CSV table of C-alpha atoms in Angstrom, one decimal:
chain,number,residue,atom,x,y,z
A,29,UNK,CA,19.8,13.1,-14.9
A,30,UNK,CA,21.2,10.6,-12.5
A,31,UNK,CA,22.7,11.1,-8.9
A,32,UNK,CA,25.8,9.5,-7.9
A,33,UNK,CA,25.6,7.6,-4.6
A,34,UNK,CA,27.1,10.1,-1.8
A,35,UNK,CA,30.2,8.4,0.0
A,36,UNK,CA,29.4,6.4,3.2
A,37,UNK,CA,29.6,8.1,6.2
A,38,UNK,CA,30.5,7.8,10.0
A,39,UNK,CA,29.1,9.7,12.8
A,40,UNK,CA,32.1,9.3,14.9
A,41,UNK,CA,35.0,9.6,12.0
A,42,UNK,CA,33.7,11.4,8.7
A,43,UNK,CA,33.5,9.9,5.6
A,44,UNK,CA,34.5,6.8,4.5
A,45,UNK,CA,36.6,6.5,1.2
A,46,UNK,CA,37.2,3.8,-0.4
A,47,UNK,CA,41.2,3.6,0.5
A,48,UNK,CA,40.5,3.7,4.2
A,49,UNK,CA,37.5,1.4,4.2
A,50,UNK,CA,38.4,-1.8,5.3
A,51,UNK,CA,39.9,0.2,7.8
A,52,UNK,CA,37.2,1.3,9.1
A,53,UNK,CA,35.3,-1.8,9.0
A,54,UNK,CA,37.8,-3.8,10.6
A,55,UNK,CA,37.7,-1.4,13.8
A,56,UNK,CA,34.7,-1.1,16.4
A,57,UNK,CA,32.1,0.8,16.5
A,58,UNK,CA,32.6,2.1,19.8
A,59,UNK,CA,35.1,4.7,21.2
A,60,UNK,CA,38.5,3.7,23.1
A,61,UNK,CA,37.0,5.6,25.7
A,62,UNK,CA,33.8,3.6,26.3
A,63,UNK,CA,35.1,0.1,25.9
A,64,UNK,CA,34.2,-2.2,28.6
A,65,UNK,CA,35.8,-5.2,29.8
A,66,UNK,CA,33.4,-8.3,29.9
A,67,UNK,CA,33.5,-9.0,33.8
A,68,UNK,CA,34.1,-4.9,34.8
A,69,UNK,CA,30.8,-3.6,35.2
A,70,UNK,CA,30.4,0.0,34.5
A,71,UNK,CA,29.0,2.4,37.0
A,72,UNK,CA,26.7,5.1,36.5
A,73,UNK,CA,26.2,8.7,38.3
A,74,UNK,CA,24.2,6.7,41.1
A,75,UNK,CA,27.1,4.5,41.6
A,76,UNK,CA,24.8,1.2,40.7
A,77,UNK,CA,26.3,-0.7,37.7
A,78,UNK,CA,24.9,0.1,34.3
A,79,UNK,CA,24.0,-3.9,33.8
A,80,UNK,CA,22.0,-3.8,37.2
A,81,UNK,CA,19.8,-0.8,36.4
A,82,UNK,CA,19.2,-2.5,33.2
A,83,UNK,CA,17.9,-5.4,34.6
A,84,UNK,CA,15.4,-4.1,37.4
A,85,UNK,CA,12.0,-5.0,37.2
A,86,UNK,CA,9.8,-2.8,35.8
A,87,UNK,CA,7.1,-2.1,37.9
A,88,UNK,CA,3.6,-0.2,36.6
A,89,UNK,CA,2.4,2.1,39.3
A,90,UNK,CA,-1.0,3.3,39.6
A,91,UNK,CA,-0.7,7.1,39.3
A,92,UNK,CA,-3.7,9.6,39.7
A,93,UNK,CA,-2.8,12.1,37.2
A,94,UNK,CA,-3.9,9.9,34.1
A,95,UNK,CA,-7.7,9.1,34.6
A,96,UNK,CA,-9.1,6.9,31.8
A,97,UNK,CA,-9.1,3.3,30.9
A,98,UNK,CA,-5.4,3.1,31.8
A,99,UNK,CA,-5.3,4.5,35.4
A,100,UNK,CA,-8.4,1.6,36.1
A,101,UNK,CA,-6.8,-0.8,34.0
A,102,UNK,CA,-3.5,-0.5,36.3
A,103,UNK,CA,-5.1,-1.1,39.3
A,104,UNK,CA,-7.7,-3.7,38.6
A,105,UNK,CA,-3.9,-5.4,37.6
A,106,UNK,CA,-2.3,-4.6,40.5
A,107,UNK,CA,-3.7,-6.8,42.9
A,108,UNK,CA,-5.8,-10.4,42.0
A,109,UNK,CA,-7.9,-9.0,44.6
A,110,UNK,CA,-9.1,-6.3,42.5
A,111,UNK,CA,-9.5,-8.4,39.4
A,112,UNK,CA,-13.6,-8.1,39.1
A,113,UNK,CA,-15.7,-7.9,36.1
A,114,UNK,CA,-19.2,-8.5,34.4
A,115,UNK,CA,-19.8,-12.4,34.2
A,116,UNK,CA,-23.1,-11.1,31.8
A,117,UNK,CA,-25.2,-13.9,32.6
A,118,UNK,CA,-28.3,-12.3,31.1
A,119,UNK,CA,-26.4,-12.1,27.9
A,120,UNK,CA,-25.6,-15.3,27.8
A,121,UNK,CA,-28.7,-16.6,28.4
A,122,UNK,CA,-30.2,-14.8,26.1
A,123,UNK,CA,-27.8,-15.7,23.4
A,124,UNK,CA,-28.5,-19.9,24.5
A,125,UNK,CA,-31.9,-19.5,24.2
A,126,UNK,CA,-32.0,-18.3,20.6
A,127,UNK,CA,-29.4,-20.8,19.4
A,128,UNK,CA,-31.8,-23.3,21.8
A,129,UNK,CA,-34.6,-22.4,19.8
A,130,UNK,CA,-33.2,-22.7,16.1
A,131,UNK,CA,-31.8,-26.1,17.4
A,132,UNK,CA,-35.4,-26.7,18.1
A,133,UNK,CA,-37.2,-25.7,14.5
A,134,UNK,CA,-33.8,-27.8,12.5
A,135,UNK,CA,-34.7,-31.1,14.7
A,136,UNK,CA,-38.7,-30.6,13.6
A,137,UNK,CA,-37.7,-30.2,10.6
A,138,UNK,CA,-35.9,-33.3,10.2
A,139,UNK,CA,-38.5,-35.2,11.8
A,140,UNK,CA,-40.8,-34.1,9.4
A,141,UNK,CA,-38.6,-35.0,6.8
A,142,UNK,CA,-38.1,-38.6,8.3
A,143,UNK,CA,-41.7,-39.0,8.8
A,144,UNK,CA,-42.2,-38.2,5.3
A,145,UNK,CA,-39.8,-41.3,4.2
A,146,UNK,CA,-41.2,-43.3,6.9
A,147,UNK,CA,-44.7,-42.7,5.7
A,148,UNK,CA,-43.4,-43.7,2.1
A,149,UNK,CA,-41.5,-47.1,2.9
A,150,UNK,CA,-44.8,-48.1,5.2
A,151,UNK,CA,-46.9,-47.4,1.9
A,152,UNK,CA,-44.2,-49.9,-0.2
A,153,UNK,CA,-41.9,-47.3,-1.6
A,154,UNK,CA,-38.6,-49.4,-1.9
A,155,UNK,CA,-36.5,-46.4,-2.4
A,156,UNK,CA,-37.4,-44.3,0.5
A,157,UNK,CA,-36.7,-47.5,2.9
A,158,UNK,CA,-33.5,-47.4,1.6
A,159,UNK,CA,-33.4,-43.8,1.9
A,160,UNK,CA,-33.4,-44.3,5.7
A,161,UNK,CA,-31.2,-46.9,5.9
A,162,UNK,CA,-28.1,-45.4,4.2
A,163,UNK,CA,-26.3,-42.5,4.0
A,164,UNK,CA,-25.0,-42.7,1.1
A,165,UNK,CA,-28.0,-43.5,-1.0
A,166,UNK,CA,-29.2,-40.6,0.8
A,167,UNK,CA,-27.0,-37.7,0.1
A,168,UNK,CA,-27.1,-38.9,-3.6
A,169,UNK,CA,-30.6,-38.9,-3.7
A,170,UNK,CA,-30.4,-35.2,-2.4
A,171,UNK,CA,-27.4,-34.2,-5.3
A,172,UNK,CA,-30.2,-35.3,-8.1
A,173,UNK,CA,-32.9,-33.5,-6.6
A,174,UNK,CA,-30.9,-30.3,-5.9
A,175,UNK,CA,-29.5,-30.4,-9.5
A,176,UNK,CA,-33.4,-30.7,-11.0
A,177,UNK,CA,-34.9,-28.2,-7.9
A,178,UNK,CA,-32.0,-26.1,-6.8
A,179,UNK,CA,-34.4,-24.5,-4.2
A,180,UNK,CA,-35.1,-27.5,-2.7
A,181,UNK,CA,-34.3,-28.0,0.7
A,182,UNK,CA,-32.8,-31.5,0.9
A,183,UNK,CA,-32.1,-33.8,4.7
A,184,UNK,CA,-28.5,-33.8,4.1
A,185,UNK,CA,-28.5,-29.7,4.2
A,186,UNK,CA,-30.8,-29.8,7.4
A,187,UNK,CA,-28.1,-31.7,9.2
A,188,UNK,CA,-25.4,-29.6,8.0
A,189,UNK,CA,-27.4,-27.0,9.2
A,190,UNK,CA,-27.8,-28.6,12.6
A,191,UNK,CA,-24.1,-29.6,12.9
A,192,UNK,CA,-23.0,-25.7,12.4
A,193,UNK,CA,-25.4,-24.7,15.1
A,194,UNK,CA,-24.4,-27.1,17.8
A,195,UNK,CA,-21.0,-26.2,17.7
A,196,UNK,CA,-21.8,-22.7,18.0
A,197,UNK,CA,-24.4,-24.1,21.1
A,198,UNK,CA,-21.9,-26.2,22.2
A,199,UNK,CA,-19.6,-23.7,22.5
A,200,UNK,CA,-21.8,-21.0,24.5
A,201,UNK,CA,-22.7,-23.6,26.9
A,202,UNK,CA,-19.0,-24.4,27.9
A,203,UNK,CA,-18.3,-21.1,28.2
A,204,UNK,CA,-21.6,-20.1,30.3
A,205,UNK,CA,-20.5,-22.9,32.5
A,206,UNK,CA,-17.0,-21.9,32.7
A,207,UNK,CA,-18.4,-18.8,33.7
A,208,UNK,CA,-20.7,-19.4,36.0
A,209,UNK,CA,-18.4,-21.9,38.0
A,210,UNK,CA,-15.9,-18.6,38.9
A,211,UNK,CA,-16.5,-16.9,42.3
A,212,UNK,CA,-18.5,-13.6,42.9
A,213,UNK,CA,-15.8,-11.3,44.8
A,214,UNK,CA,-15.7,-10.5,48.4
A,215,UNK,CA,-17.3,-8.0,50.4
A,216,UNK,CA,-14.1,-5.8,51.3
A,217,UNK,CA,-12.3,-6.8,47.6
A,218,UNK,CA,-15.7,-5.5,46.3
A,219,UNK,CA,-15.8,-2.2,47.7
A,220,UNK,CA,-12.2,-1.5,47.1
A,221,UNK,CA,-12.8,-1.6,43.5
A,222,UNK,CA,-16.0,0.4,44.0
A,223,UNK,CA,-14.5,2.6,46.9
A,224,UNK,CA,-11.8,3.3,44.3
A,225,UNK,CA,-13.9,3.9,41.3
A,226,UNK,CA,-16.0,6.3,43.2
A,227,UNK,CA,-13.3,8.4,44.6
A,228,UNK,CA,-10.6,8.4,41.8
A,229,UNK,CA,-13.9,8.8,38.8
A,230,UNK,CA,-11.2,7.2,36.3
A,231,UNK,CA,-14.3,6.6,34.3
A,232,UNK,CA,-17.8,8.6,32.8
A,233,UNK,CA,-20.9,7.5,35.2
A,234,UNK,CA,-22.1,5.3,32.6
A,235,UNK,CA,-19.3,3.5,31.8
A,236,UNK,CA,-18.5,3.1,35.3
A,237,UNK,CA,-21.9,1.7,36.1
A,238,UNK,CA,-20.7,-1.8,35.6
A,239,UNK,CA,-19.2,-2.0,39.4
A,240,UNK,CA,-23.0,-1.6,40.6
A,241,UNK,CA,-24.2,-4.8,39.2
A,242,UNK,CA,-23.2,-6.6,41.8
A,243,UNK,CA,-25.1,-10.0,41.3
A,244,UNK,CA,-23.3,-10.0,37.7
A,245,UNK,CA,-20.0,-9.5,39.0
A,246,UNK,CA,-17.2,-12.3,38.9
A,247,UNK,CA,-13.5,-12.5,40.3
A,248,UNK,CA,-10.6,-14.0,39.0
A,249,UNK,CA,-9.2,-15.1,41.9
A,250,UNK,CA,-8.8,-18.5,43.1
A,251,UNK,CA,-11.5,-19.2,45.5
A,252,UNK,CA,-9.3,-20.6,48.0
A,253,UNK,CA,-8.3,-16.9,48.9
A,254,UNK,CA,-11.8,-15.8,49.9
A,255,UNK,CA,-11.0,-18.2,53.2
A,256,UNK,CA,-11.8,-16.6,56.4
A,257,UNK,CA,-8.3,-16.5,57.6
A,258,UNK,CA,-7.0,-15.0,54.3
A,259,UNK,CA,-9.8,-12.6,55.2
A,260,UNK,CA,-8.8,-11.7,58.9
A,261,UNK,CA,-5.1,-11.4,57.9
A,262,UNK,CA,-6.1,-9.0,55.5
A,263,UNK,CA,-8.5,-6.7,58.1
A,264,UNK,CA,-4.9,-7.3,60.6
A,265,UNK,CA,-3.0,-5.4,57.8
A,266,UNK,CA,-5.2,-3.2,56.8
A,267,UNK,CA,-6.4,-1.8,60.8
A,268,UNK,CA,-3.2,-1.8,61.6
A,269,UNK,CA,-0.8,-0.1,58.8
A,270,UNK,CA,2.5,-0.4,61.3
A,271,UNK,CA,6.1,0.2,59.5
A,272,UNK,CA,7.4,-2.8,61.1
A,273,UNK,CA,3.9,-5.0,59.6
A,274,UNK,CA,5.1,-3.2,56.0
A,275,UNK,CA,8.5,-4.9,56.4
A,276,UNK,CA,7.8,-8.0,56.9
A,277,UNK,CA,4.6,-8.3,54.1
A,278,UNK,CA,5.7,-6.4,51.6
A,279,UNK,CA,7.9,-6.4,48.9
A,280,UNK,CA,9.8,-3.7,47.5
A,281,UNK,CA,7.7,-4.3,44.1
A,282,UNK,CA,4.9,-3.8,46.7
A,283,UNK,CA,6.1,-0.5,47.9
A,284,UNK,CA,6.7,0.5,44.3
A,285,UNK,CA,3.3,0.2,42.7
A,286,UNK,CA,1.9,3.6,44.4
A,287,UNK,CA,2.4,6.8,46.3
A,288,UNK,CA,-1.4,6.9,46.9
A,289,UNK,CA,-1.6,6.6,50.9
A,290,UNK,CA,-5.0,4.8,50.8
A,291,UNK,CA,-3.6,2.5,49.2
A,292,UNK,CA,-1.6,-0.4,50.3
A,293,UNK,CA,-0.4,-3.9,48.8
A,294,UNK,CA,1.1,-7.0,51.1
A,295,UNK,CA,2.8,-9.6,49.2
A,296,UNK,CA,0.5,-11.9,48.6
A,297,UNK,CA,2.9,-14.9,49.2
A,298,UNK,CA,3.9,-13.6,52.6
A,299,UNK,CA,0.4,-13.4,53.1
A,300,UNK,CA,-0.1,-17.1,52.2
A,301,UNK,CA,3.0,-18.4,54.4
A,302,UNK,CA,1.7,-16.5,57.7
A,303,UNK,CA,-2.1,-18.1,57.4
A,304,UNK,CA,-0.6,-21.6,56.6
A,305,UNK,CA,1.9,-21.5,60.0
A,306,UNK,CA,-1.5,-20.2,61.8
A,307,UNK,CA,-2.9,-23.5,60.6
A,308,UNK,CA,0.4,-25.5,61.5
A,309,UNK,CA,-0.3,-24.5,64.6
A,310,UNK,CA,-3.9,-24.7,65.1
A,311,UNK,CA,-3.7,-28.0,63.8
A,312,UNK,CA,-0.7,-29.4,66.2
A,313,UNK,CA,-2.3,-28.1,69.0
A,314,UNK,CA,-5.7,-29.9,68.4
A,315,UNK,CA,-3.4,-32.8,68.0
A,316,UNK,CA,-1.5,-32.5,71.2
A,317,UNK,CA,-3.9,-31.3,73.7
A,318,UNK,CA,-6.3,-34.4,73.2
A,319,UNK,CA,-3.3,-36.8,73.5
A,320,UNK,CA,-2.3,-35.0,76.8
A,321,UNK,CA,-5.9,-34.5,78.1
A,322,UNK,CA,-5.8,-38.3,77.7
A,323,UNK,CA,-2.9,-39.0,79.0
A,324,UNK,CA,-4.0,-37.5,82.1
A,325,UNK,CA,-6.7,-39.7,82.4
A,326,UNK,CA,-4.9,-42.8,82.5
A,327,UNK,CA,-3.1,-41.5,85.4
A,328,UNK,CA,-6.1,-41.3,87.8
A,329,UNK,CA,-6.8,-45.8,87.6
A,330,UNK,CA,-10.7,-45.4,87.4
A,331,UNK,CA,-11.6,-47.2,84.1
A,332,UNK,CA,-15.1,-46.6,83.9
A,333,UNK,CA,-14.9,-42.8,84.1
A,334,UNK,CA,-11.9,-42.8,82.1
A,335,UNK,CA,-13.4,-44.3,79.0
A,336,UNK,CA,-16.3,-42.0,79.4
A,337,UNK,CA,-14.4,-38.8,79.4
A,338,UNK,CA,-12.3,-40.2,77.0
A,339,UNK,CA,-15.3,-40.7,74.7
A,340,UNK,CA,-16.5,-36.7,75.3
A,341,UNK,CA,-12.7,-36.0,74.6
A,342,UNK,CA,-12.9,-37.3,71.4
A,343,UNK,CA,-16.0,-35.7,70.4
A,344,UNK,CA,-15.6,-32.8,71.4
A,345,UNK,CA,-11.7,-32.6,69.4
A,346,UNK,CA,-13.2,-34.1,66.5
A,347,UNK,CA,-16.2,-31.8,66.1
A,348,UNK,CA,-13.5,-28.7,66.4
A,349,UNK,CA,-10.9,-30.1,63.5
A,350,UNK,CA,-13.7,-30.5,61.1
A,351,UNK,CA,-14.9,-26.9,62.5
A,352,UNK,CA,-11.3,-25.6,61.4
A,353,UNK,CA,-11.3,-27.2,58.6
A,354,UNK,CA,-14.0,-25.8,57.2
A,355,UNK,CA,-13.4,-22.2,58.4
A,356,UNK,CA,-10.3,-21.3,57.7
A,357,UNK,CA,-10.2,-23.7,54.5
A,358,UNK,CA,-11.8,-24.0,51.5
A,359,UNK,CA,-11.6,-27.4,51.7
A,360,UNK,CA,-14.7,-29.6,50.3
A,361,UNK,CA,-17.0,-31.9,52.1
A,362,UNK,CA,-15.9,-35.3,51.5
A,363,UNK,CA,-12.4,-33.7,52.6
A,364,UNK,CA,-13.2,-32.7,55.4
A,365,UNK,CA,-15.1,-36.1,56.3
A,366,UNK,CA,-11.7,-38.0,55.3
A,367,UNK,CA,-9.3,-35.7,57.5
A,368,UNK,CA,-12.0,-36.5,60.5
A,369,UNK,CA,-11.9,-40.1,60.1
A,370,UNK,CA,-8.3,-39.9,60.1
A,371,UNK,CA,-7.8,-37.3,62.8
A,372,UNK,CA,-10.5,-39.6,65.3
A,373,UNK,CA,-8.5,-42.9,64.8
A,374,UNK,CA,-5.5,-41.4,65.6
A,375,UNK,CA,-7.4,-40.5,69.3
A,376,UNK,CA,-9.1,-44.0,69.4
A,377,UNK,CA,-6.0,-45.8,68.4
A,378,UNK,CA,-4.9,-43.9,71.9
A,379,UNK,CA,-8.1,-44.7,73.6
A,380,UNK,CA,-7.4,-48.2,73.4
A,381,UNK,CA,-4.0,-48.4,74.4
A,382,UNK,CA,-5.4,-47.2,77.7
A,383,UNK,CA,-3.9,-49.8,80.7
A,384,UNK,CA,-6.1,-51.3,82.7
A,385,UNK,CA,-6.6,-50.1,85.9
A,386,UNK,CA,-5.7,-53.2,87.7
């Protein structure tokens, strides 16, 4: 028994036969009603255009109700702040030393082996001097002896053996070292994470346990952040909570992410552009206020006490750049050496342009 193939049917219009067909294929899908003209948006019971709400960003919040892996997950996203895991150090350690050590029995082995040929060419044995002196003779020598002995363990499969296991050590080391070279999180981004952990329980004790091995802990921040202005401007935001404060450092995606009133995000590029202006400014004035300081001196016409003032003036600016520098930067050693060298012979380029007092 065979069933014949039901007639094709529209949702909007009935069936289709096969008179009215091309019909219907030739006219839209849509209803009259519902057509919209390419440059009319259409509006929706809020008023806001359909194309608009279809294009907000979507925004994950970090809601309460849902404890788990998700709830944590969401708000270790939320912020690069909170971004802090396990670095497992111990683990890979551990992992090193074992490949370490079956580095360690291969290269014996092959010494042995060597040694063996070594003995043999010292003895006279032609063939084992050439043995060591070509690879090719070698691994041929090794096909022969594994086709009459296949248990026989040959040089050529020692190396193979030690080629497979450096890779994998190879490996493990750059990725230890990649490890180790992030940054351990900060003391207040630290027990966020833990304050939150401890007071929301999104996980089982034991799973949660991982936030208490602090020493093991890494962030994925960039390290510049953990500067101790970024640091203060954070403390600012946080002590002080004003409405006005929330306007101008956060976002509306900021606002979004939670209804939770213990918790609160800044944007962190506001953030970034307030800090740098404090150092703009820090920076011009230790600029200016030397220049005028010595300025002032050339006005009182005693040369000898001038030069010496001018000398303690110098020091005294210097020593504080390098100071600010190195506090409210991350910057690195030989940086900060360069932008102090710069910085003093822009003073002593001043210092001698001092008039005489005649």
């Amino acid at each position: 028994m065979t069933l014949s193939n039901p007639p094709s049917v529209d949702l909007e219009k009935g069936p289709i036969s096969p008179a009215n067909s091309n019909k219907f294929s030739e006219a839209s899908t849509l209803r009259p009603e519902i057509k919209v003209k390419a440059n009319t948006p259409t509006r929706g019971k809020s008023g806001k255009a359909i194309n608009d709400l279809a294009r907000k960003a979507v925004i994950r919040k970090v809601e309460d109700k849902f404890r788990g892996y998700s709830s944590l997950s969401t708000f270790l996203d939320s912020d690069e702040n909170f971004m802090i895991y396990r670095r497992f150090g111990y683990l890979h350690s551990r992992v090193l030393l074992r490949i370490q050590d079956q580095l360690r029995k291969l290269e014996q082995e092959l010494d042995r082996y060597d040694k063996e040929d070594a003995d043999a060419a010292e003895k006279g044995s032609e063939q084992s001097r050439k043995l060591l002196m070509s690879r090719d003779l070698d691994e041929a020598a090794d096909r022969r002896e594994l086709k009459a002995n296949p248990d026989l363990r040959t040089r050529t499969q020692i190396l193979n053996d030690i080629e497979q296991c450096l890779e994998k050590y190879d490996s493990f080391i750059e990725k230890a070292q990649y490890m180790a070279s992030l940054s351990k999180p900060a003391a207040r981004d630290y027990a966020s994470v833990e304050g939150y952990i401890f007071d929301k329980k999104p996980l089982l004790d034991e799973e949660a346990s991982f936030i208490y091995r602090r020493e093991d802990l890494i962030t994925l921040r960039d390290g510049r952040e953990a500067a101790f202005l970024d640091a203060a401007t954070e403390k600012m935001l946080q002590a002080s909570n004003h409405k006005w404060l929330k306007k101008i450092f956060c976002t509306e995606a900021d606002l979004l992410k939670t209804d939770d009133l213990n918790l609160h995000y800044y944007s962190k590029t506001r953030r970034d552009y307030f800090t740098t202006s404090i150092i703009v400014f820090i920076l011009l004035a230790l600029l200016i206020l030397p220049v005028l300081a010595l300025y002032k001196l050339t006005m009182t016409h005693q040369l000898k006490v001038t030069y010496a003032i001018s000398i303690g003036v110098l020091l005294v600016f210097t020593l504080a750049f390098s100071g600010v520098l190195s506090v409210f930067t991350k910057a690195k050693r030989h940086e900060i050496f360069m932008a102090a060298a710069g910085y003093c012979a822009v003073l002593v380029v001043f210092i001698s342009n001092i008039p005489n007092a005649k």
